[in-house]
Structures are given as structure tokens and as C-alpha cells.
Amino acid sequence: MNELITYSNGLRLVVNRNPSVRSVAAGIWVGAGSAEETADNNGISHFTEHVMFKGTDKLNAFEIANAFESIGASVNAFTGKEATCYYAKSIDEYTEKCFEKLSHIFTRSAFKAEELDKERKVIIEEINMVEDAPEDICFDLLAGTLYENSPLGRTILGPIENVKRFTRNDVSAYMDELYNADNIVVSFSGNIAAGEADKLVRKYLLGEIRSNKTVKKEKKSIAVKGGCAVRIKDFEQSNIGISYKSLEFRHPMIPAQNIFNTIFGGSMGSRLFQRVREQLGLAYSVYSSPLAYVKNGNFNIVLNITAANTEKALRAVKNEIDRAVAEGVTREEFEKAKIQLKSAFVFSEESVQNMMTSQGKFMLLANELYSVDKRIEEIDAITLNDVNEFIKTTFTGGNVCAAYVGKETGVDVLGIIKG
């Protein structure tokens, strides 16, 4: 059972009650991510998320960690392109203690200069680690090419020079801009009723958060010019990313995209995995994965290969793309993918963490209650023709970009895919 409560200051509470479990996950979602940043403050969303845990007016960093661990709870956070989430999970008897501490961190972090200096070193190390992770580099290059000169094209971590100069005032100003009640969603999932969750929000959070009016930047659909980004590095494995302009978050054809993704590269039985890896042995991993944002979306194909196999692997992928466009998918593939997707949605209900995340994201980005039953109804409504039309619309034309990270090969990655 899913319920929504909206407060007078704009704060929204969503509750997914599951009395069959003995745990509760609670998340505080903020409409703040790298897509809300400028070039000058790129990385501030992620920086803010990190320093939130470095001490409050009552607790230091160790005491924060101990407060959760002493009741067997876990606490963490993550930053994305369009949202930041602070969350905790505990057994149901410690729900109030857990949410009290999570709310305290969210509203009472001190942001002391010495603690910020310590954490900026940690974040710089995180940025440096990306340089040793070819797939991470590839994804950043791909986004920068696909969404050129726009906030979606910037990295979540931001550049080191920005992280080095962020101050307490920068964090406070950013929170004044976006960490406001009308830009926040609280999401509970597990063995908790809406009335109980409402009492916790009123007791520990509602009166403590900012009630400034959030002025959000207008989000627009970004045209794709096409292009290929290359980073030559002496990695043993090379990574290739291919990205097509696709569907925005909550587009009515998202279920059709998900069905095709399952068939094409989203599982071990998919066309890409079976052909490129299992039959030809040209890649360690090969998969497809769509990403959807509020006004934009892209369909990604990713390969992890030996540099010497670059051209052969790309041509194998291109053949599968061309086959999908020319022939579509079969009725058997279509029905199998529907079953797989519906099963995945039903299985997700067993995880309070997954349901908290889905509820929070849907309410924050679409102002909509998340429902597994509705997701299944949407899948059932899709026809074979819908999927085949999605394929033709997405994979024809010039809406494609690519990225390559690895040893020099001289292969024209984008040329092969577009050829």
C-alpha cells in the first residue's frame, strides 16, 4: 500500500507499507544533482552530500557512525545527475531512533572548516580513482559528448579545482537554493504505517528544514550532434560506449524501451551477450542499458574488450543493431522479455531499500506515486509493434555518440556504428 502526504510548506512524504517484513528504509530525497550545477560550482552536490556526515552541532563524525551502528542500522547517501538521497535502514523497532539521527544530520550538520578540508582530500582521491577505472572514464566521456555544453554533460564529482575551493559558505548557499521543503521528498518503505511515518516527519524534520521557495532551472530536451570522444590510456582492457538519443523519464514508451533492452543487451540471454561474447568471444562484457532523465534520455551499449578486438567487436554490435532495425524482435522474444520484466518488478517489492528508492525518485522527478501494479499494467499494454517502432525511431538517423578508452587502435568507432 502506497500513500502520499503533502505538507503546507511543500514537503512530500511517500510511504510504502509492507507489514510482512521486520525492517524499514527511510530516505530524504533532494532535487539537487550535477544537472542543477554550473561550470563554476560543478561538484557541489556531491561535495555537500559528503560533508553532511562530518559532524553536527551535537555529534562528531565518529558519533554519527556509532549512533547507527549501535542499533544495527546502516546509513549512507548518493548523488546523481538530478537528485541526492540520504538514507538509512534498520529493523522496525529502531525506526524512530534511526530517522531521528538521519534528520539530525540533514538539518544540523555544522560544516566546520577543518572537517571540510579533510573530506575534500577524500573526494579528490575519489576523482583520482576514476582515472584507474576505464568504464567510469568511458561513461563520463560519453555523457560529455552526448550532452555537450549542458549540465547533464558534466561529471557528478566535478573537477578537482572546484573541490579544492568549496567552502562552508558555498555549501550553505547551495542548500539555501535547493535544500528546501518544496524540493524534498521523504520516502519510507517497510513495516511502517503512513500515520507513524507522518508523526516522525512532524517530530524530527518538518519544522527544521528550509521553507525557501525553490527556483528550479528549466530543463530542456538536448539535441544530439553526434561525435566520438577518445582517451588513450595503457589499460589491459579497453572500454567502448555507444549512446543513442532516447526517451525521457516517464515517457509512455519507456516500457517498450525496457522490453527491447532486455532482448537486446540487458540479460545473459540477450542478443548482444550471446552473439558478441558467447558465440564470437570478442568481449569480456557487453550489455545495453537505457538512462532516463526528466527531459532527456539515452540508450547505451557498453563493451569491455581487448584492444585488438575493437573493430571485430564493433562490427558484431553493428550487425545486431542493423538486424534489430531490419527485422525487429520476434513474438517469442517479446513475450519472454515481458515475463522477465514483470518478474523483476515483483521481486523488487521484497526489498525495502528498492521500494524506498523507487518511491522517492518517482515522487521527486515525476510527482507520482510509484506502483508495481501500474508498472506491470504498462508492460502488458505494450504491443510487439510498439517495440519494433521504438527500435526504428531510436536506431536510425544521426542521434548517436561514442566514446573509447584504451590503447591506440586507429579504429573509427563512430564510423563503424554509423556506417
Coordinates of C-alpha atoms in Angstrom, one line a residue:
M1 CA 0.0 0.0 0.0
N2 CA 1.4 3.4 -1.1
E3 CA 0.4 6.7 0.4
L4 CA 1.3 10.4 -0.1
I5 CA 1.1 13.2 2.4
T6 CA 1.9 16.7 1.3
Y7 CA 2.6 19.4 4.0
S8 CA 1.8 23.1 3.8
N9 CA 5.5 24.0 3.2
G10 CA 5.6 21.7 0.1
L11 CA 7.4 18.8 1.7
R12 CA 6.1 15.4 0.4
L13 CA 6.1 12.1 2.3
V14 CA 5.6 8.8 0.5
V15 CA 5.1 5.6 2.4
N16 CA 5.2 2.0 1.0
R17 CA 3.9 -0.2 3.8
N18 CA 5.0 -3.8 3.9
P19 CA 3.9 -5.5 7.2
S20 CA 5.4 -8.8 6.1
V21 CA 9.0 -7.6 6.8
R22 CA 10.7 -6.5 10.0
S23 CA 12.8 -3.7 8.5
V24 CA 12.3 -0.1 7.5
A25 CA 14.2 2.0 5.0
A26 CA 14.0 5.8 5.1
G27 CA 15.3 8.2 2.6
I28 CA 15.4 12.0 2.3
W29 CA 15.5 12.9 -1.4
V30 CA 16.5 16.4 -2.7
G31 CA 16.2 17.7 -6.2
A32 CA 19.9 18.6 -6.2
G33 CA 22.4 17.0 -8.6
S34 CA 25.0 17.8 -11.1
A35 CA 22.3 18.8 -13.6
E36 CA 21.4 21.7 -11.4
E37 CA 25.0 23.0 -11.3
T38 CA 27.0 25.5 -13.3
A39 CA 30.6 25.1 -14.6
D40 CA 31.7 27.2 -11.6
N41 CA 30.1 25.0 -8.9
N42 CA 30.2 21.6 -10.7
G43 CA 30.7 19.0 -8.0
I44 CA 29.0 21.0 -5.2
S45 CA 26.0 18.5 -4.9
H46 CA 28.4 15.6 -4.4
F47 CA 30.6 17.7 -2.1
T48 CA 27.6 18.6 0.0
E49 CA 26.5 15.0 0.3
H50 CA 29.9 14.0 1.6
V51 CA 30.4 16.8 4.2
M52 CA 26.9 16.3 5.6
F53 CA 28.3 13.3 7.6
K54 CA 31.3 15.2 9.0
G55 CA 29.7 16.4 12.2
T56 CA 26.7 18.3 13.6
D57 CA 26.2 20.8 16.4
K58 CA 26.0 17.8 18.8
L59 CA 27.8 14.8 17.1
N60 CA 31.2 14.4 15.5
A61 CA 31.8 12.0 12.6
F62 CA 32.5 9.0 14.8
E63 CA 29.5 9.6 16.9
I64 CA 27.3 9.8 13.8
A65 CA 28.6 6.4 12.6
N66 CA 28.3 4.9 16.1
A67 CA 24.7 6.2 16.5
F68 CA 23.6 4.0 13.6
E69 CA 25.9 1.0 14.2
S70 CA 24.9 0.7 17.8
I71 CA 21.3 -0.1 16.8
G72 CA 22.4 -2.3 13.9
A73 CA 21.4 0.2 11.3
S74 CA 23.1 1.3 8.1
V75 CA 23.3 4.9 6.8
N76 CA 24.6 6.3 3.5
A77 CA 24.0 8.7 0.7
F78 CA 24.4 9.1 -3.1
T79 CA 24.4 11.9 -5.6
G80 CA 23.2 11.6 -9.2
K81 CA 22.6 13.9 -12.1
E82 CA 19.1 15.0 -10.9
A83 CA 18.9 14.0 -7.2
T84 CA 20.7 13.4 -4.0
C85 CA 19.5 10.9 -1.4
Y86 CA 20.4 10.4 2.3
Y87 CA 19.1 7.1 3.6
A88 CA 19.1 4.7 6.5
K89 CA 17.8 1.2 7.1
S90 CA 17.1 -0.5 10.4
I91 CA 14.9 -3.2 12.0
D92 CA 11.5 -1.8 12.7
E93 CA 11.9 -1.4 16.5
Y94 CA 14.6 1.2 15.9
T95 CA 12.8 3.1 13.1
E96 CA 12.3 6.3 15.3
K97 CA 15.9 6.4 16.5
C98 CA 17.2 5.9 13.0
F99 CA 15.0 8.6 11.5
E100 CA 15.8 11.0 14.3
K101 CA 19.5 10.7 13.7
L102 CA 19.1 10.9 9.9
S103 CA 17.0 14.1 10.3
H104 CA 19.5 15.5 12.7
I105 CA 22.4 15.0 10.2
F106 CA 20.3 16.5 7.4
T107 CA 19.3 19.6 9.3
R108 CA 22.1 20.2 11.8
S109 CA 25.4 19.5 10.0
A110 CA 28.0 22.0 11.2
F111 CA 30.2 22.1 8.1
K112 CA 33.3 23.0 10.1
A113 CA 36.2 24.2 8.0
E114 CA 38.7 21.6 9.3
E115 CA 36.2 18.8 8.6
L116 CA 35.6 20.1 5.1
D117 CA 39.3 20.2 4.4
K118 CA 39.6 16.6 5.5
E119 CA 36.8 15.4 3.3
R120 CA 37.9 17.3 0.2
K121 CA 41.0 15.2 0.3
V122 CA 38.8 12.1 0.3
I123 CA 36.8 13.4 -2.7
I124 CA 39.9 14.3 -4.6
E125 CA 41.1 10.7 -4.1
E126 CA 37.7 9.5 -5.4
I127 CA 38.2 11.6 -8.5
N128 CA 41.7 10.3 -8.9
M129 CA 40.4 6.7 -8.7
V130 CA 38.2 7.3 -11.7
E131 CA 41.4 7.6 -13.8
D132 CA 42.1 4.0 -12.9
A133 CA 38.6 2.9 -13.9
P134 CA 38.2 2.7 -17.7
E135 CA 34.5 2.1 -17.6
D136 CA 33.9 5.2 -15.4
I137 CA 36.1 7.3 -17.7
C138 CA 34.1 6.0 -20.7
F139 CA 30.8 6.9 -19.2
D140 CA 31.9 10.4 -18.3
L141 CA 33.3 10.9 -21.9
L142 CA 30.1 9.5 -23.4
A143 CA 27.9 11.9 -21.3
G144 CA 30.1 14.8 -22.2
T145 CA 29.8 14.0 -25.9
L146 CA 26.1 13.3 -25.9
Y147 CA 25.1 16.3 -23.8
E148 CA 27.8 18.7 -24.9
N149 CA 27.8 22.1 -23.2
S150 CA 25.0 21.3 -20.9
P151 CA 24.8 20.4 -17.1
L152 CA 23.9 16.7 -18.0
G153 CA 27.2 16.5 -19.8
R154 CA 29.2 17.4 -16.6
T155 CA 30.6 14.8 -14.2
I156 CA 28.9 14.3 -10.8
L157 CA 32.2 14.5 -8.9
G158 CA 33.2 17.8 -10.6
P159 CA 36.8 18.9 -11.4
I160 CA 39.5 18.9 -8.7
E161 CA 40.0 22.6 -8.9
N162 CA 36.3 23.2 -7.8
V163 CA 36.5 20.7 -5.0
K164 CA 39.7 22.4 -3.7
R165 CA 38.0 25.8 -3.3
F166 CA 34.5 24.9 -2.0
T167 CA 33.8 26.5 1.4
R168 CA 31.2 26.3 4.1
N169 CA 29.6 29.4 2.5
D170 CA 29.4 27.7 -0.8
V171 CA 27.6 24.7 0.7
S172 CA 25.2 26.9 2.7
A173 CA 24.3 29.0 -0.3
Y174 CA 23.7 25.9 -2.4
M175 CA 21.5 24.4 0.3
D176 CA 19.6 27.7 0.6
E177 CA 18.9 27.4 -3.1
L178 CA 17.8 23.8 -3.4
Y179 CA 17.5 22.1 0.1
N180 CA 14.0 23.5 0.6
A181 CA 10.8 21.8 1.7
D182 CA 9.2 22.1 -1.8
N183 CA 12.2 20.3 -3.3
I184 CA 12.4 17.5 -0.8
V185 CA 10.7 14.1 -0.6
V186 CA 10.8 11.8 2.4
S187 CA 10.4 8.1 1.4
F188 CA 9.6 5.2 3.8
S189 CA 9.3 1.6 2.9
G190 CA 8.9 -1.4 5.2
N191 CA 7.0 -2.2 8.3
I192 CA 5.7 1.3 9.0
A193 CA 2.2 2.8 8.6
A194 CA 1.7 6.2 7.0
G195 CA 0.4 7.6 10.2
E196 CA 3.5 6.6 12.1
A197 CA 5.8 8.0 9.4
D198 CA 3.8 11.3 9.4
K199 CA 4.4 11.6 13.2
L200 CA 8.2 11.0 12.7
V201 CA 8.4 13.6 10.0
R202 CA 6.5 16.2 12.0
K203 CA 8.5 15.5 15.1
Y204 CA 12.0 15.5 13.7
L205 CA 12.1 17.1 10.2
L206 CA 9.2 19.3 9.2
G207 CA 10.0 22.3 11.4
E208 CA 13.7 22.0 10.9
I209 CA 14.1 22.2 7.1
R210 CA 14.2 25.4 5.0
S211 CA 11.0 26.7 3.6
N212 CA 12.5 29.0 0.9
K213 CA 10.8 28.9 -2.4
T214 CA 12.9 26.8 -4.8
V215 CA 13.5 28.4 -8.2
K216 CA 14.5 25.5 -10.5
K217 CA 16.3 25.9 -13.7
E218 CA 14.1 25.0 -16.7
K219 CA 15.0 21.6 -18.1
K220 CA 15.0 21.2 -21.9
S221 CA 15.5 18.4 -24.4
I222 CA 19.0 18.5 -25.6
A223 CA 19.8 17.9 -29.3
V224 CA 22.4 15.4 -30.1
K225 CA 25.1 16.5 -32.6
G226 CA 27.0 13.2 -32.7
G227 CA 30.7 12.7 -32.0
C228 CA 33.2 10.4 -30.5
A229 CA 35.4 11.1 -27.5
V230 CA 38.7 9.2 -27.2
R231 CA 41.1 8.7 -24.2
I232 CA 44.2 6.8 -25.0
K233 CA 45.5 5.0 -21.9
D234 CA 47.6 1.9 -21.4
F235 CA 44.9 -0.2 -19.9
E236 CA 44.9 -4.0 -20.4
Q237 CA 41.2 -3.8 -21.3
S238 CA 39.5 -1.2 -23.5
N239 CA 36.0 0.2 -23.0
I240 CA 33.7 1.4 -25.6
G241 CA 30.4 3.3 -25.0
I242 CA 27.8 3.9 -27.7
S243 CA 24.8 6.1 -26.9
Y244 CA 21.6 6.9 -28.9
K245 CA 19.3 9.7 -28.0
S246 CA 16.2 8.0 -26.5
L247 CA 13.3 8.5 -24.1
E248 CA 12.8 10.9 -21.2
F249 CA 11.7 9.7 -17.7
R250 CA 8.1 8.6 -17.7
H251 CA 7.7 8.7 -21.4
P252 CA 4.8 6.4 -22.3
M253 CA 7.1 4.2 -24.4
I254 CA 9.6 3.6 -21.6
P255 CA 8.1 0.0 -21.1
A256 CA 8.7 -0.7 -24.8
Q257 CA 12.3 0.5 -24.4
N258 CA 12.8 -1.7 -21.4
I259 CA 11.4 -4.7 -23.2
F260 CA 13.8 -4.2 -26.1
N261 CA 16.7 -3.6 -23.8
T262 CA 16.0 -7.0 -22.1
I263 CA 16.0 -8.7 -25.5
F264 CA 19.0 -6.8 -26.9
G265 CA 21.6 -6.5 -24.2
G266 CA 20.0 -6.5 -20.7
S267 CA 20.5 -10.1 -19.7
M268 CA 22.7 -13.1 -20.2
G269 CA 20.3 -14.5 -22.8
S270 CA 20.3 -11.3 -24.8
R271 CA 21.3 -10.9 -28.4
L272 CA 24.5 -8.9 -27.7
F273 CA 25.7 -11.2 -24.9
Q274 CA 25.0 -14.4 -26.8
R275 CA 26.5 -13.2 -30.1
V276 CA 29.4 -11.0 -29.1
R277 CA 30.6 -12.8 -26.0
E278 CA 29.3 -16.4 -26.1
Q279 CA 29.5 -17.2 -29.9
L280 CA 32.3 -14.9 -31.0
G281 CA 34.3 -14.5 -27.8
L282 CA 35.1 -10.9 -28.6
A283 CA 34.3 -9.2 -25.3
Y284 CA 34.6 -9.9 -21.6
S285 CA 31.3 -8.0 -21.0
V286 CA 28.8 -6.5 -23.4
Y287 CA 25.5 -5.0 -22.4
S288 CA 22.9 -2.3 -23.1
S289 CA 21.4 0.0 -20.6
P290 CA 18.9 2.9 -21.0
L291 CA 19.1 6.0 -18.9
A292 CA 16.2 8.4 -18.4
Y293 CA 16.2 12.0 -17.1
V294 CA 13.4 14.5 -16.7
K295 CA 13.6 15.9 -20.3
N296 CA 16.2 13.7 -21.8
G297 CA 17.2 10.0 -22.2
N298 CA 19.8 7.8 -23.9
F299 CA 20.2 4.2 -24.8
N300 CA 23.7 2.9 -24.1
I301 CA 25.7 0.0 -25.4
V302 CA 28.9 -0.9 -23.5
L303 CA 31.8 -3.2 -24.3
N304 CA 34.8 -4.3 -22.3
I305 CA 37.3 -5.8 -24.7
T306 CA 40.9 -6.4 -25.7
A307 CA 42.1 -3.5 -27.9
A308 CA 42.9 -5.9 -30.7
N309 CA 39.3 -7.0 -30.9
T310 CA 37.9 -3.5 -31.2
E311 CA 37.0 -3.5 -34.9
K312 CA 35.6 -7.1 -34.9
A313 CA 33.5 -6.4 -31.7
L314 CA 32.1 -3.2 -33.1
R315 CA 31.1 -4.7 -36.4
A316 CA 29.4 -7.5 -34.5
V317 CA 27.5 -5.0 -32.4
K318 CA 26.6 -3.0 -35.6
N319 CA 25.3 -6.2 -37.2
E320 CA 23.0 -6.7 -34.2
I321 CA 21.7 -3.1 -34.4
D322 CA 21.1 -3.4 -38.1
R323 CA 19.3 -6.8 -37.6
A324 CA 17.1 -5.3 -35.0
V325 CA 16.1 -2.3 -37.2
A326 CA 15.5 -4.5 -40.3
E327 CA 13.8 -7.5 -38.6
G328 CA 12.5 -6.2 -35.3
V329 CA 12.1 -8.7 -32.4
T330 CA 10.2 -11.9 -32.5
R331 CA 7.0 -12.7 -30.8
E332 CA 8.8 -15.3 -28.6
E333 CA 11.5 -12.8 -27.6
F334 CA 8.8 -10.2 -26.9
E335 CA 6.7 -12.4 -24.6
K336 CA 9.8 -13.8 -22.8
A337 CA 11.1 -10.2 -22.1
K338 CA 7.7 -9.2 -20.7
I339 CA 7.8 -12.0 -18.2
Q340 CA 11.3 -11.2 -17.2
L341 CA 10.5 -7.5 -16.6
K342 CA 7.3 -8.2 -14.7
S343 CA 9.1 -10.8 -12.5
A344 CA 11.9 -8.2 -11.8
F345 CA 9.3 -5.6 -10.6
V346 CA 7.5 -8.2 -8.4
F347 CA 10.9 -9.3 -6.9
S348 CA 11.8 -5.7 -6.2
E349 CA 8.9 -5.4 -3.8
E350 CA 10.8 -7.8 -1.5
S351 CA 13.5 -5.2 -0.9
V352 CA 12.5 -2.2 1.3
Q353 CA 15.6 -0.4 0.0
N354 CA 14.5 -0.8 -3.6
M355 CA 11.0 0.4 -2.8
M356 CA 12.2 3.4 -0.8
T357 CA 14.4 4.3 -3.8
S358 CA 11.7 3.9 -6.4
Q359 CA 9.1 5.8 -4.4
G360 CA 11.4 8.7 -3.6
K361 CA 12.7 9.0 -7.2
F362 CA 9.2 8.9 -8.8
M363 CA 7.7 11.4 -6.5
L364 CA 10.7 13.8 -6.7
L365 CA 11.1 13.7 -10.5
A366 CA 7.6 12.9 -11.7
N367 CA 5.4 13.9 -8.8
E368 CA 3.9 10.4 -9.0
L369 CA 3.4 7.6 -6.6
Y370 CA 5.3 4.5 -7.6
S371 CA 3.3 1.4 -8.1
V372 CA 4.5 -2.1 -9.1
D373 CA 1.0 -3.0 -10.2
K374 CA 1.0 0.1 -12.5
R375 CA 4.4 -0.8 -13.9
I376 CA 3.1 -4.3 -14.8
E377 CA -0.1 -2.8 -16.4
E378 CA 2.2 -0.6 -18.5
I379 CA 4.2 -3.5 -19.7
D380 CA 1.1 -5.5 -20.5
A381 CA -0.2 -2.6 -22.6
I382 CA 2.8 -2.6 -24.9
T383 CA 2.5 -4.4 -28.2
L384 CA 5.1 -6.1 -30.4
N385 CA 4.6 -3.3 -32.9
D386 CA 5.4 -0.7 -30.2
V387 CA 8.7 -2.3 -29.5
N388 CA 9.6 -2.5 -33.2
E389 CA 8.6 1.1 -33.8
F390 CA 10.8 2.1 -30.8
I391 CA 13.8 0.3 -32.5
K392 CA 13.3 2.1 -35.8
T393 CA 12.8 5.5 -34.2
T394 CA 15.8 5.2 -31.9
F395 CA 18.4 3.5 -34.0
T396 CA 18.0 5.3 -37.3
G397 CA 19.2 8.8 -38.0
G398 CA 22.2 10.6 -36.6
N399 CA 21.3 10.6 -32.9
V400 CA 24.4 8.6 -31.8
C401 CA 27.6 9.3 -30.0
A402 CA 30.5 7.1 -28.9
A403 CA 33.5 7.0 -26.5
Y404 CA 36.6 4.9 -26.5
V405 CA 39.1 4.4 -23.6
G406 CA 42.1 2.2 -24.0
K407 CA 45.2 1.6 -26.1
E408 CA 45.6 3.2 -29.5
T409 CA 43.9 1.1 -32.3
G410 CA 43.2 3.5 -35.1
V411 CA 39.7 2.2 -35.4
D412 CA 37.0 4.7 -36.3
V413 CA 34.5 3.7 -33.6
L414 CA 31.7 6.1 -34.6
G415 CA 32.3 5.5 -38.2
I416 CA 31.6 1.8 -37.9
I417 CA 28.4 2.3 -35.8
K418 CA 27.1 4.9 -38.2
G419 CA 28.3 3.1 -41.4

